[in-house]
Amino acid sequence: MSLNMIPIIIIFVGLLLASSSCSYSTPNNTSYYKTLTPTSPSLSHDSPSPYYSPLLNKGKKKPPPTPPLPPPQPIVTPFEYLKIVQTWPTSFCKFKKCIIPPPTTWFTIHGVWPSNISDPQPRLCTKEKIDWSTFSSLVSMTDLRKYWPRLDTAVRNDDLFFWSEQWDNHGTCSSMHPPDFFNLAFKIYHKKELKTILQNEGIIPGGIKPETSQKIFDTIETGIGGFKPQIECLRVQNKDYLYQIKLCLDKTGDKYKDCPGPLIKCPMDVYFP
């Protein structure tokens, strides 16, 4: 190598070193600008869209919630007519250990019984039970306690047990669910007020003289439109007391009909205490 070439080589090496110090080294697969990609959150049915725009969604409404399924149809059980049995509490309490004081100012419901003209009578027809968690929102508990009270202290100290017993024995044979059965019972009960019917003909509770059972029967028959009721009495200490009045209706509970015999289970003279 000639001496004349040495300065040229030195200049070339210097240029190479200057170029190396000014360069950037980047790893593979690395870019200078990060691409921004919007993330898509997982959406549920209840969360709004992240791209919701009031202008684009104006006028749109959320779909209504799916309604609950209706209850299954009740089991249809055969019977021929309905019978509402009403009790005069003062007479009841003369032969039973009774709640004191009893509601003595009106006849109370003993039960509504799906019935047949001849035996056997329907009873304990299905295993459906009252759902008390929803029952009170569908049936007036105030009316139950007022017009369908538990009178006999021997029937456990529990109103729900008494009403459950009536449902199990008779309501299960009505081809209805419990709320419908009890509401129908109140509808039938309020069609006619038996005490008022009797009082309008001078048959007043608490009288010291007896009334004839035939007069009581005829008064009730006229008061419900000429249909034959059943009346029942109890004998306590050599006296006979008007105890229960039973009215018969068609299977829907809309129309009265004649009750089958026997119609008067009372002697000639009875007391209405």
PDB file of C-alpha atoms in Angstrom:
ATOM      1  CA  MET A   1       0.000   0.000   0.000  1.00  0.00           C
ATOM      2  CA  SER A   2       1.389   3.374  -0.920  1.00  0.00           C
ATOM      3  CA  LEU A   3       1.594   6.196   1.528  1.00  0.00           C
ATOM      4  CA  ASN A   4      -0.694   8.186  -0.667  1.00  0.00           C
ATOM      5  CA  MET A   5      -3.588   5.796   0.028  1.00  0.00           C
ATOM      6  CA  ILE A   6      -3.444   6.013   3.850  1.00  0.00           C
ATOM      7  CA  PRO A   7      -5.310   9.341   4.193  1.00  0.00           C
ATOM      8  CA  ILE A   8      -8.048   8.089   1.932  1.00  0.00           C
ATOM      9  CA  ILE A   9      -8.530   4.907   4.015  1.00  0.00           C
ATOM     10  CA  ILE A  10      -8.643   6.918   7.230  1.00  0.00           C
ATOM     11  CA  ILE A  11     -11.342   9.211   5.811  1.00  0.00           C
ATOM     12  CA  PHE A  12     -13.391   6.198   4.644  1.00  0.00           C
ATOM     13  CA  VAL A  13     -13.234   4.491   8.047  1.00  0.00           C
ATOM     14  CA  GLY A  14     -14.247   7.742   9.702  1.00  0.00           C
ATOM     15  CA  LEU A  15     -17.277   8.035   7.492  1.00  0.00           C
ATOM     16  CA  LEU A  16     -18.302   4.452   8.309  1.00  0.00           C
ATOM     17  CA  LEU A  17     -18.055   5.102  12.050  1.00  0.00           C
ATOM     18  CA  ALA A  18     -20.128   8.303  11.788  1.00  0.00           C
ATOM     19  CA  SER A  19     -22.826   6.500   9.803  1.00  0.00           C
ATOM     20  CA  SER A  20     -23.044   3.675  12.380  1.00  0.00           C
ATOM     21  CA  SER A  21     -23.527   6.049  15.357  1.00  0.00           C
ATOM     22  CA  CYS A  22     -26.458   7.854  13.712  1.00  0.00           C
ATOM     23  CA  SER A  23     -28.507   4.723  12.785  1.00  0.00           C
ATOM     24  CA  TYR A  24     -31.322   3.099  14.869  1.00  0.00           C
ATOM     25  CA  SER A  25     -31.639  -0.550  15.431  1.00  0.00           C
ATOM     26  CA  THR A  26     -35.187  -1.913  15.734  1.00  0.00           C
ATOM     27  CA  PRO A  27     -36.116  -5.446  16.619  1.00  0.00           C
ATOM     28  CA  ASN A  28     -37.932  -7.636  14.227  1.00  0.00           C
ATOM     29  CA  ASN A  29     -41.718  -7.268  14.019  1.00  0.00           C
ATOM     30  CA  THR A  30     -41.621  -3.847  15.751  1.00  0.00           C
ATOM     31  CA  SER A  31     -43.155  -0.783  14.121  1.00  0.00           C
ATOM     32  CA  TYR A  32     -42.743   2.828  15.060  1.00  0.00           C
ATOM     33  CA  TYR A  33     -46.493   3.516  15.095  1.00  0.00           C
ATOM     34  CA  LYS A  34     -48.880   1.395  17.210  1.00  0.00           C
ATOM     35  CA  THR A  35     -52.121   0.575  15.443  1.00  0.00           C
ATOM     36  CA  LEU A  36     -55.059   1.336  17.764  1.00  0.00           C
ATOM     37  CA  THR A  37     -57.658  -1.417  17.539  1.00  0.00           C
ATOM     38  CA  PRO A  38     -60.903  -0.896  19.498  1.00  0.00           C
ATOM     39  CA  THR A  39     -61.664  -3.735  21.846  1.00  0.00           C
ATOM     40  CA  SER A  40     -65.086  -5.261  21.690  1.00  0.00           C
ATOM     41  CA  PRO A  41     -66.454  -5.887  25.198  1.00  0.00           C
ATOM     42  CA  SER A  42     -68.596  -8.946  25.682  1.00  0.00           C
ATOM     43  CA  LEU A  43     -72.176  -7.781  25.536  1.00  0.00           C
ATOM     44  CA  SER A  44     -75.012  -9.145  27.631  1.00  0.00           C
ATOM     45  CA  HIS A  45     -78.721  -8.753  26.924  1.00  0.00           C
ATOM     46  CA  ASP A  46     -78.946  -6.102  29.618  1.00  0.00           C
ATOM     47  CA  SER A  47     -75.839  -3.959  28.763  1.00  0.00           C
ATOM     48  CA  PRO A  48     -76.102  -1.150  26.183  1.00  0.00           C
ATOM     49  CA  SER A  49     -74.024  -1.254  23.046  1.00  0.00           C
ATOM     50  CA  PRO A  50     -70.637   0.558  23.353  1.00  0.00           C
ATOM     51  CA  TYR A  51     -71.465   2.170  20.024  1.00  0.00           C
ATOM     52  CA  TYR A  52     -74.903   3.381  21.204  1.00  0.00           C
ATOM     53  CA  SER A  53     -75.863   6.662  19.621  1.00  0.00           C
ATOM     54  CA  PRO A  54     -78.942   8.577  20.805  1.00  0.00           C
ATOM     55  CA  LEU A  55     -79.511   9.756  17.255  1.00  0.00           C
ATOM     56  CA  LEU A  56     -79.323   6.305  15.700  1.00  0.00           C
ATOM     57  CA  ASN A  57     -81.470   4.688  18.419  1.00  0.00           C
ATOM     58  CA  LYS A  58     -84.024   7.458  18.770  1.00  0.00           C
ATOM     59  CA  GLY A  59     -87.551   6.101  18.941  1.00  0.00           C
ATOM     60  CA  LYS A  60     -86.485   2.503  19.520  1.00  0.00           C
ATOM     61  CA  LYS A  61     -87.761   0.730  22.653  1.00  0.00           C
ATOM     62  CA  LYS A  62     -86.423  -2.263  24.467  1.00  0.00           C
ATOM     63  CA  PRO A  63     -88.544  -5.337  23.823  1.00  0.00           C
ATOM     64  CA  PRO A  64     -90.915  -6.188  26.693  1.00  0.00           C
ATOM     65  CA  PRO A  65     -89.886  -8.968  29.077  1.00  0.00           C
ATOM     66  CA  THR A  66     -91.150 -12.423  28.347  1.00  0.00           C
ATOM     67  CA  PRO A  67     -94.357 -12.987  30.374  1.00  0.00           C
ATOM     68  CA  PRO A  68     -94.425 -15.939  32.788  1.00  0.00           C
ATOM     69  CA  LEU A  69     -96.060 -19.126  31.655  1.00  0.00           C
ATOM     70  CA  PRO A  70     -99.705 -19.509  32.756  1.00  0.00           C
ATOM     71  CA  PRO A  71    -100.447 -22.131  35.412  1.00  0.00           C
ATOM     72  CA  PRO A  72    -101.472 -25.527  34.131  1.00  0.00           C
ATOM     73  CA  GLN A  73    -105.157 -26.205  33.749  1.00  0.00           C
ATOM     74  CA  PRO A  74    -106.757 -27.751  36.848  1.00  0.00           C
ATOM     75  CA  ILE A  75    -107.707 -31.386  36.786  1.00  0.00           C
ATOM     76  CA  VAL A  76    -111.352 -31.751  35.794  1.00  0.00           C
ATOM     77  CA  THR A  77    -113.306 -33.767  38.338  1.00  0.00           C
ATOM     78  CA  PRO A  78    -116.926 -34.803  37.854  1.00  0.00           C
ATOM     79  CA  PHE A  79    -119.670 -33.383  40.059  1.00  0.00           C
ATOM     80  CA  GLU A  80    -123.276 -32.292  39.488  1.00  0.00           C
ATOM     81  CA  TYR A  81    -123.801 -29.083  41.451  1.00  0.00           C
ATOM     82  CA  LEU A  82    -122.327 -26.794  44.131  1.00  0.00           C
ATOM     83  CA  LYS A  83    -123.616 -26.487  47.663  1.00  0.00           C
ATOM     84  CA  ILE A  84    -122.729 -23.586  49.953  1.00  0.00           C
ATOM     85  CA  VAL A  85    -123.084 -24.447  53.631  1.00  0.00           C
ATOM     86  CA  GLN A  86    -123.562 -21.531  56.051  1.00  0.00           C
ATOM     87  CA  THR A  87    -123.417 -21.841  59.842  1.00  0.00           C
ATOM     88  CA  TRP A  88    -125.087 -19.772  62.555  1.00  0.00           C
ATOM     89  CA  PRO A  89    -122.175 -19.348  65.018  1.00  0.00           C
ATOM     90  CA  THR A  90    -124.251 -19.015  68.198  1.00  0.00           C
ATOM     91  CA  SER A  91    -125.863 -22.398  67.596  1.00  0.00           C
ATOM     92  CA  PHE A  92    -122.516 -23.949  66.673  1.00  0.00           C
ATOM     93  CA  CYS A  93    -120.986 -22.749  69.927  1.00  0.00           C
ATOM     94  CA  LYS A  94    -123.695 -24.389  71.989  1.00  0.00           C
ATOM     95  CA  PHE A  95    -122.330 -27.851  71.265  1.00  0.00           C
ATOM     96  CA  LYS A  96    -118.657 -27.188  70.404  1.00  0.00           C
ATOM     97  CA  LYS A  97    -115.769 -25.643  72.299  1.00  0.00           C
ATOM     98  CA  CYS A  98    -115.896 -22.397  70.444  1.00  0.00           C
ATOM     99  CA  ILE A  99    -113.794 -19.316  69.930  1.00  0.00           C
ATOM    100  CA  ILE A 100    -115.018 -16.542  72.219  1.00  0.00           C
ATOM    101  CA  PRO A 101    -116.611 -14.294  71.230  1.00  0.00           C
ATOM    102  CA  PRO A 102    -117.970 -15.819  68.007  1.00  0.00           C
ATOM    103  CA  PRO A 103    -119.116 -13.538  65.179  1.00  0.00           C
ATOM    104  CA  THR A 104    -122.829 -13.697  65.969  1.00  0.00           C
ATOM    105  CA  THR A 105    -124.127 -11.045  63.623  1.00  0.00           C
ATOM    106  CA  TRP A 106    -123.993 -13.021  60.362  1.00  0.00           C
ATOM    107  CA  PHE A 107    -123.999 -16.534  59.001  1.00  0.00           C
ATOM    108  CA  THR A 108    -120.467 -17.741  58.310  1.00  0.00           C
ATOM    109  CA  ILE A 109    -119.227 -20.038  55.569  1.00  0.00           C
ATOM    110  CA  HIS A 110    -118.672 -23.634  56.548  1.00  0.00           C
ATOM    111  CA  GLY A 111    -117.730 -24.618  53.039  1.00  0.00           C
ATOM    112  CA  VAL A 112    -118.572 -24.807  49.354  1.00  0.00           C
ATOM    113  CA  TRP A 113    -118.974 -28.429  48.368  1.00  0.00           C
ATOM    114  CA  PRO A 114    -119.015 -29.891  44.865  1.00  0.00           C
ATOM    115  CA  SER A 115    -121.798 -32.424  45.207  1.00  0.00           C
ATOM    116  CA  ASN A 116    -123.752 -35.166  43.514  1.00  0.00           C
ATOM    117  CA  ILE A 117    -127.480 -35.793  43.819  1.00  0.00           C
ATOM    118  CA  SER A 118    -126.773 -39.328  45.007  1.00  0.00           C
ATOM    119  CA  ASP A 119    -123.793 -40.841  46.795  1.00  0.00           C
ATOM    120  CA  PRO A 120    -120.884 -41.160  46.607  1.00  0.00           C
ATOM    121  CA  GLN A 121    -119.988 -37.515  47.139  1.00  0.00           C
ATOM    122  CA  PRO A 122    -116.724 -36.194  45.660  1.00  0.00           C
ATOM    123  CA  ARG A 123    -113.953 -35.754  48.208  1.00  0.00           C
ATOM    124  CA  LEU A 124    -110.132 -35.481  48.235  1.00  0.00           C
ATOM    125  CA  CYS A 125    -110.036 -35.450  44.430  1.00  0.00           C
ATOM    126  CA  THR A 126    -106.502 -34.187  43.691  1.00  0.00           C
ATOM    127  CA  LYS A 127    -103.230 -33.614  45.520  1.00  0.00           C
ATOM    128  CA  GLU A 128    -102.963 -29.907  44.647  1.00  0.00           C
ATOM    129  CA  LYS A 129    -102.104 -27.774  47.696  1.00  0.00           C
ATOM    130  CA  ILE A 130    -102.608 -24.094  48.472  1.00  0.00           C
ATOM    131  CA  ASP A 131     -99.483 -22.052  47.796  1.00  0.00           C
ATOM    132  CA  TRP A 132     -99.737 -19.586  50.680  1.00  0.00           C
ATOM    133  CA  SER A 133     -96.791 -17.553  49.355  1.00  0.00           C
ATOM    134  CA  THR A 134     -98.966 -16.253  46.500  1.00  0.00           C
ATOM    135  CA  PHE A 135    -102.480 -16.967  47.791  1.00  0.00           C
ATOM    136  CA  SER A 136    -102.823 -13.787  49.881  1.00  0.00           C
ATOM    137  CA  SER A 137    -102.215 -11.600  46.828  1.00  0.00           C
ATOM    138  CA  LEU A 138    -105.095 -13.279  44.983  1.00  0.00           C
ATOM    139  CA  VAL A 139    -107.696 -13.819  47.735  1.00  0.00           C
ATOM    140  CA  SER A 140    -108.753 -11.382  50.449  1.00  0.00           C
ATOM    141  CA  MET A 141    -107.435 -12.688  53.760  1.00  0.00           C
ATOM    142  CA  THR A 142    -109.635 -10.104  55.499  1.00  0.00           C
ATOM    143  CA  ASP A 143    -112.737 -11.662  53.946  1.00  0.00           C
ATOM    144  CA  LEU A 144    -111.542 -15.137  54.870  1.00  0.00           C
ATOM    145  CA  ARG A 145    -111.191 -14.202  58.536  1.00  0.00           C
ATOM    146  CA  LYS A 146    -114.490 -12.301  58.583  1.00  0.00           C
ATOM    147  CA  TYR A 147    -116.819 -14.560  56.605  1.00  0.00           C
ATOM    148  CA  TRP A 148    -115.046 -17.937  56.731  1.00  0.00           C
ATOM    149  CA  PRO A 149    -113.628 -18.021  60.262  1.00  0.00           C
ATOM    150  CA  ARG A 150    -112.484 -21.026  62.210  1.00  0.00           C
ATOM    151  CA  LEU A 151    -115.046 -21.418  65.013  1.00  0.00           C
ATOM    152  CA  ASP A 152    -114.023 -24.692  66.612  1.00  0.00           C
ATOM    153  CA  THR A 153    -110.918 -24.444  68.790  1.00  0.00           C
ATOM    154  CA  ALA A 154    -110.469 -28.211  68.377  1.00  0.00           C
ATOM    155  CA  VAL A 155    -109.573 -27.654  64.692  1.00  0.00           C
ATOM    156  CA  ARG A 156    -106.047 -26.623  65.743  1.00  0.00           C
ATOM    157  CA  ASN A 157    -105.227 -23.047  66.564  1.00  0.00           C
ATOM    158  CA  ASP A 158    -104.499 -22.295  62.960  1.00  0.00           C
ATOM    159  CA  ASP A 159    -106.752 -20.578  60.389  1.00  0.00           C
ATOM    160  CA  LEU A 160    -104.574 -21.749  57.506  1.00  0.00           C
ATOM    161  CA  PHE A 161    -105.045 -25.342  58.592  1.00  0.00           C
ATOM    162  CA  PHE A 162    -108.840 -24.895  58.588  1.00  0.00           C
ATOM    163  CA  TRP A 163    -108.928 -23.374  55.106  1.00  0.00           C
ATOM    164  CA  SER A 164    -106.453 -25.963  53.833  1.00  0.00           C
ATOM    165  CA  GLU A 165    -108.708 -28.701  55.179  1.00  0.00           C
ATOM    166  CA  GLN A 166    -111.728 -27.281  53.316  1.00  0.00           C
ATOM    167  CA  TRP A 167    -109.660 -27.048  50.140  1.00  0.00           C
ATOM    168  CA  ASP A 168    -108.255 -30.567  50.447  1.00  0.00           C
ATOM    169  CA  ASN A 169    -111.619 -32.188  51.200  1.00  0.00           C
ATOM    170  CA  HIS A 170    -113.860 -30.220  48.844  1.00  0.00           C
ATOM    171  CA  GLY A 171    -112.048 -27.581  46.784  1.00  0.00           C
ATOM    172  CA  THR A 172    -109.884 -30.162  45.030  1.00  0.00           C
ATOM    173  CA  CYS A 173    -113.089 -31.557  43.525  1.00  0.00           C
ATOM    174  CA  SER A 174    -114.162 -28.220  41.994  1.00  0.00           C
ATOM    175  CA  SER A 175    -112.002 -28.405  38.832  1.00  0.00           C
ATOM    176  CA  MET A 176    -110.440 -25.083  39.915  1.00  0.00           C
ATOM    177  CA  HIS A 177    -107.196 -23.801  41.362  1.00  0.00           C
ATOM    178  CA  PRO A 178    -107.374 -22.637  45.022  1.00  0.00           C
ATOM    179  CA  PRO A 179    -107.655 -18.853  44.419  1.00  0.00           C
ATOM    180  CA  ASP A 180    -110.472 -19.334  41.902  1.00  0.00           C
ATOM    181  CA  PHE A 181    -112.314 -21.675  44.248  1.00  0.00           C
ATOM    182  CA  PHE A 182    -112.196 -19.339  47.255  1.00  0.00           C
ATOM    183  CA  ASN A 183    -113.127 -16.271  45.211  1.00  0.00           C
ATOM    184  CA  LEU A 184    -116.093 -18.144  43.756  1.00  0.00           C
ATOM    185  CA  ALA A 185    -117.143 -19.087  47.300  1.00  0.00           C
ATOM    186  CA  PHE A 186    -117.259 -15.402  48.278  1.00  0.00           C
ATOM    187  CA  LYS A 187    -119.175 -14.540  45.125  1.00  0.00           C
ATOM    188  CA  ILE A 188    -121.808 -17.152  45.998  1.00  0.00           C
ATOM    189  CA  TYR A 189    -121.878 -16.132  49.667  1.00  0.00           C
ATOM    190  CA  HIS A 190    -122.571 -12.469  48.885  1.00  0.00           C
ATOM    191  CA  LYS A 191    -125.407 -13.227  46.457  1.00  0.00           C
ATOM    192  CA  LYS A 192    -127.904 -13.393  49.347  1.00  0.00           C
ATOM    193  CA  GLU A 193    -127.604 -12.411  53.009  1.00  0.00           C
ATOM    194  CA  LEU A 194    -129.513 -15.088  54.916  1.00  0.00           C
ATOM    195  CA  LYS A 195    -129.914 -13.183  58.176  1.00  0.00           C
ATOM    196  CA  THR A 196    -131.521 -10.255  56.338  1.00  0.00           C
ATOM    197  CA  ILE A 197    -133.895 -12.613  54.505  1.00  0.00           C
ATOM    198  CA  LEU A 198    -135.043 -14.080  57.835  1.00  0.00           C
ATOM    199  CA  GLN A 199    -135.319 -10.729  59.601  1.00  0.00           C
ATOM    200  CA  ASN A 200    -137.500  -9.326  56.815  1.00  0.00           C
ATOM    201  CA  GLU A 201    -140.070 -11.969  57.741  1.00  0.00           C
ATOM    202  CA  GLY A 202    -139.837 -11.336  61.470  1.00  0.00           C
ATOM    203  CA  ILE A 203    -137.467 -14.203  62.257  1.00  0.00           C
ATOM    204  CA  ILE A 204    -135.050 -12.409  64.562  1.00  0.00           C
ATOM    205  CA  PRO A 205    -131.989 -14.041  66.165  1.00  0.00           C
ATOM    206  CA  GLY A 206    -131.962 -14.129  69.950  1.00  0.00           C
ATOM    207  CA  GLY A 207    -135.678 -14.627  70.295  1.00  0.00           C
ATOM    208  CA  ILE A 208    -136.963 -16.368  73.427  1.00  0.00           C
ATOM    209  CA  LYS A 209    -139.744 -18.119  71.530  1.00  0.00           C
ATOM    210  CA  PRO A 210    -139.212 -20.825  68.926  1.00  0.00           C
ATOM    211  CA  GLU A 211    -140.027 -20.488  65.239  1.00  0.00           C
ATOM    212  CA  THR A 212    -141.462 -23.212  63.085  1.00  0.00           C
ATOM    213  CA  SER A 213    -138.886 -24.927  60.916  1.00  0.00           C
ATOM    214  CA  GLN A 214    -141.321 -24.822  58.000  1.00  0.00           C
ATOM    215  CA  LYS A 215    -141.537 -21.020  58.230  1.00  0.00           C
ATOM    216  CA  ILE A 216    -137.737 -20.762  58.197  1.00  0.00           C
ATOM    217  CA  PHE A 217    -137.570 -23.076  55.193  1.00  0.00           C
ATOM    218  CA  ASP A 218    -140.277 -21.189  53.285  1.00  0.00           C
ATOM    219  CA  THR A 219    -138.666 -17.829  54.044  1.00  0.00           C
ATOM    220  CA  ILE A 220    -135.291 -18.897  52.677  1.00  0.00           C
ATOM    221  CA  GLU A 221    -136.927 -20.550  49.654  1.00  0.00           C
ATOM    222  CA  THR A 222    -138.765 -17.325  48.773  1.00  0.00           C
ATOM    223  CA  GLY A 223    -135.681 -15.191  49.455  1.00  0.00           C
ATOM    224  CA  ILE A 224    -133.536 -17.013  46.882  1.00  0.00           C
ATOM    225  CA  GLY A 225    -136.118 -16.991  44.137  1.00  0.00           C
ATOM    226  CA  GLY A 226    -138.260 -20.038  44.886  1.00  0.00           C
ATOM    227  CA  PHE A 227    -135.504 -22.655  45.027  1.00  0.00           C
ATOM    228  CA  LYS A 228    -135.533 -25.256  47.774  1.00  0.00           C
ATOM    229  CA  PRO A 229    -132.781 -25.015  50.406  1.00  0.00           C
ATOM    230  CA  GLN A 230    -131.756 -27.471  53.075  1.00  0.00           C
ATOM    231  CA  ILE A 231    -131.946 -26.487  56.748  1.00  0.00           C
ATOM    232  CA  GLU A 232    -130.334 -28.355  59.621  1.00  0.00           C
ATOM    233  CA  CYS A 233    -130.801 -28.099  63.384  1.00  0.00           C
ATOM    234  CA  LEU A 234    -128.964 -29.282  66.507  1.00  0.00           C
ATOM    235  CA  ARG A 235    -130.425 -30.491  69.747  1.00  0.00           C
ATOM    236  CA  VAL A 236    -128.724 -29.246  72.928  1.00  0.00           C
ATOM    237  CA  GLN A 237    -130.204 -29.733  76.411  1.00  0.00           C
ATOM    238  CA  ASN A 238    -133.656 -30.605  75.098  1.00  0.00           C
ATOM    239  CA  LYS A 239    -133.830 -27.611  72.764  1.00  0.00           C
ATOM    240  CA  ASP A 240    -133.427 -27.564  68.994  1.00  0.00           C
ATOM    241  CA  TYR A 241    -131.459 -24.752  67.374  1.00  0.00           C
ATOM    242  CA  LEU A 242    -131.165 -23.594  63.779  1.00  0.00           C
ATOM    243  CA  TYR A 243    -127.637 -24.634  62.915  1.00  0.00           C
ATOM    244  CA  GLN A 244    -126.946 -24.579  59.157  1.00  0.00           C
ATOM    245  CA  ILE A 245    -128.614 -23.447  55.946  1.00  0.00           C
ATOM    246  CA  LYS A 246    -127.482 -25.008  52.671  1.00  0.00           C
ATOM    247  CA  LEU A 247    -128.126 -23.506  49.242  1.00  0.00           C
ATOM    248  CA  CYS A 248    -127.591 -25.337  45.952  1.00  0.00           C
ATOM    249  CA  LEU A 249    -126.352 -23.847  42.698  1.00  0.00           C
ATOM    250  CA  ASP A 250    -125.306 -24.960  39.249  1.00  0.00           C
ATOM    251  CA  LYS A 251    -121.701 -25.968  38.616  1.00  0.00           C
ATOM    252  CA  THR A 252    -120.695 -22.407  37.745  1.00  0.00           C
ATOM    253  CA  GLY A 253    -122.154 -20.954  40.952  1.00  0.00           C
ATOM    254  CA  ASP A 254    -124.247 -18.460  38.964  1.00  0.00           C
ATOM    255  CA  LYS A 255    -127.776 -19.801  39.400  1.00  0.00           C
ATOM    256  CA  TYR A 256    -129.628 -21.303  42.337  1.00  0.00           C
ATOM    257  CA  LYS A 257    -131.336 -24.654  41.946  1.00  0.00           C
ATOM    258  CA  ASP A 258    -133.422 -26.950  44.126  1.00  0.00           C
ATOM    259  CA  CYS A 259    -131.451 -28.939  46.648  1.00  0.00           C
ATOM    260  CA  PRO A 260    -132.158 -32.655  46.782  1.00  0.00           C
ATOM    261  CA  GLY A 261    -133.881 -34.082  49.840  1.00  0.00           C
ATOM    262  CA  PRO A 262    -134.039 -34.440  52.730  1.00  0.00           C
ATOM    263  CA  LEU A 263    -134.682 -30.702  52.942  1.00  0.00           C
ATOM    264  CA  ILE A 264    -135.572 -30.118  56.618  1.00  0.00           C
ATOM    265  CA  LYS A 265    -133.472 -31.858  59.265  1.00  0.00           C
ATOM    266  CA  CYS A 266    -135.277 -30.137  62.133  1.00  0.00           C
ATOM    267  CA  PRO A 267    -138.275 -30.793  64.366  1.00  0.00           C
ATOM    268  CA  MET A 268    -141.348 -28.612  64.100  1.00  0.00           C
ATOM    269  CA  ASP A 269    -140.226 -25.884  66.530  1.00  0.00           C
ATOM    270  CA  VAL A 270    -136.681 -24.542  66.623  1.00  0.00           C
ATOM    271  CA  TYR A 271    -134.828 -21.657  68.242  1.00  0.00           C
ATOM    272  CA  PHE A 272    -132.793 -19.042  66.393  1.00  0.00           C
ATOM    273  CA  PRO A 273    -130.412 -17.969  69.192  1.00  0.00           C
TER     274      PRO A 273
END
